[in-house]
């Protein structure tokens, strides 16, 4: 029969190891328990941001713009030009 001195439970992982307070503050996500509510809100916000970027990109493309790469390596949107203009 073994006795747990630190009340360690299976599945605690790194939380059951000894460490300094500074390490725990810097690496908070290793010690925090998962929270499904916060995770779902974060995933929804991330999905909305990706959806907005896709919407804006399709809006610019439908207006006749296309994405081009500048000399500096930045992506810019330029209006399509005809050779007749």
mmCIF file of C-alpha atoms in Angstrom:
data_model
loop_
_atom_site.group_PDB
_atom_site.id
_atom_site.type_symbol
_atom_site.label_atom_id
_atom_site.label_comp_id
_atom_site.label_asym_id
_atom_site.label_seq_id
_atom_site.Cartn_x
_atom_site.Cartn_y
_atom_site.Cartn_z
ATOM 1 C CA UNK A 1 0.000 0.000 0.000
ATOM 2 C CA UNK A 2 1.589 3.296 -1.080
ATOM 3 C CA UNK A 3 0.909 6.632 0.508
ATOM 4 C CA UNK A 4 0.864 9.826 -1.571
ATOM 5 C CA UNK A 5 2.479 12.653 0.346
ATOM 6 C CA UNK A 6 1.521 15.379 -2.134
ATOM 7 C CA UNK A 7 -2.026 14.203 -2.931
ATOM 8 C CA UNK A 8 -0.953 13.271 -6.467
ATOM 9 C CA UNK A 9 -3.646 11.810 -8.667
ATOM 10 C CA UNK A 10 -3.296 9.964 -11.972
ATOM 11 C CA UNK A 11 -3.518 12.430 -14.833
ATOM 12 C CA UNK A 12 -2.000 15.352 -12.930
ATOM 13 C CA UNK A 13 1.066 15.271 -15.156
ATOM 14 C CA UNK A 14 3.462 18.179 -14.642
ATOM 15 C CA UNK A 15 1.257 19.677 -11.907
ATOM 16 C CA UNK A 16 2.435 16.953 -9.525
ATOM 17 C CA UNK A 17 6.138 17.784 -9.967
ATOM 18 C CA UNK A 18 8.037 20.147 -7.679
ATOM 19 C CA UNK A 19 8.885 23.492 -9.286
ATOM 20 C CA UNK A 20 9.480 27.116 -8.412
ATOM 21 C CA UNK A 21 6.782 29.765 -8.284
ATOM 22 C CA UNK A 22 8.503 31.696 -11.095
ATOM 23 C CA UNK A 23 8.292 28.643 -13.378
ATOM 24 C CA UNK A 24 4.613 28.218 -12.547
ATOM 25 C CA UNK A 25 3.880 31.899 -13.298
ATOM 26 C CA UNK A 26 5.789 31.901 -16.597
ATOM 27 C CA UNK A 27 4.283 28.584 -17.751
ATOM 28 C CA UNK A 28 0.747 29.076 -16.436
ATOM 29 C CA UNK A 29 -0.894 27.008 -19.181
ATOM 30 C CA UNK A 30 0.920 23.879 -17.952
ATOM 31 C CA UNK A 31 -0.711 24.129 -14.536
ATOM 32 C CA UNK A 32 -4.186 25.440 -15.359
ATOM 33 C CA UNK A 33 -6.970 22.910 -15.660
ATOM 34 C CA UNK A 34 -8.774 22.839 -19.043
ATOM 35 C CA UNK A 35 -11.939 24.930 -19.160
ATOM 36 C CA UNK A 36 -14.412 23.970 -21.904
ATOM 37 C CA UNK A 37 -16.301 27.301 -21.737
ATOM 38 C CA UNK A 38 -13.200 29.443 -22.273
ATOM 39 C CA UNK A 39 -11.956 27.058 -24.959
ATOM 40 C CA UNK A 40 -15.251 27.201 -26.879
ATOM 41 C CA UNK A 41 -15.382 31.017 -26.689
ATOM 42 C CA UNK A 42 -11.805 31.216 -27.966
ATOM 43 C CA UNK A 43 -12.490 28.768 -30.792
ATOM 44 C CA UNK A 44 -15.620 30.711 -31.796
ATOM 45 C CA UNK A 45 -13.711 34.028 -31.844
ATOM 46 C CA UNK A 46 -10.919 32.466 -33.890
ATOM 47 C CA UNK A 47 -13.458 31.045 -36.349
ATOM 48 C CA UNK A 48 -15.202 34.405 -36.655
ATOM 49 C CA UNK A 49 -11.874 36.139 -37.343
ATOM 50 C CA UNK A 50 -11.013 33.632 -40.073
ATOM 51 C CA UNK A 51 -14.490 34.018 -41.553
ATOM 52 C CA UNK A 52 -14.151 37.813 -41.608
ATOM 53 C CA UNK A 53 -10.772 37.587 -43.354
ATOM 54 C CA UNK A 54 -12.226 35.226 -45.970
ATOM 55 C CA UNK A 55 -15.229 37.530 -46.441
ATOM 56 C CA UNK A 56 -13.066 40.623 -46.931
ATOM 57 C CA UNK A 57 -10.794 38.768 -49.358
ATOM 58 C CA UNK A 58 -13.751 37.589 -51.454
ATOM 59 C CA UNK A 59 -15.247 41.104 -51.343
ATOM 60 C CA UNK A 60 -12.072 42.648 -52.750
ATOM 61 C CA UNK A 61 -11.768 39.959 -55.425
ATOM 62 C CA UNK A 62 -15.387 40.513 -56.519
ATOM 63 C CA UNK A 63 -14.651 44.248 -56.882
ATOM 64 C CA UNK A 64 -11.930 43.470 -59.425
ATOM 65 C CA UNK A 65 -8.870 43.488 -57.185
ATOM 66 C CA UNK A 66 -6.258 40.759 -57.107
ATOM 67 C CA UNK A 67 -3.502 39.983 -54.636
ATOM 68 C CA UNK A 68 0.031 40.787 -55.758
ATOM 69 C CA UNK A 69 3.395 40.664 -54.051
ATOM 70 C CA UNK A 70 5.228 43.974 -53.702
ATOM 71 C CA UNK A 71 8.998 44.457 -54.105
ATOM 72 C CA UNK A 72 9.324 44.357 -50.329
ATOM 73 C CA UNK A 73 7.540 40.998 -50.131
ATOM 74 C CA UNK A 74 4.252 42.393 -48.803
ATOM 75 C CA UNK A 75 0.924 41.260 -50.208
ATOM 76 C CA UNK A 76 -1.072 44.128 -51.716
ATOM 77 C CA UNK A 77 -4.384 44.319 -53.568
ATOM 78 C CA UNK A 78 -4.262 46.013 -56.964
ATOM 79 C CA UNK A 79 -7.102 46.868 -59.291
ATOM 80 C CA UNK A 80 -7.158 44.784 -62.451
ATOM 81 C CA UNK A 81 -6.032 46.895 -65.367
ATOM 82 C CA UNK A 82 -6.727 46.369 -69.018
ATOM 83 C CA UNK A 83 -4.002 46.775 -71.598
ATOM 84 C CA UNK A 84 -6.319 49.277 -73.267
ATOM 85 C CA UNK A 85 -6.276 51.689 -70.303
#
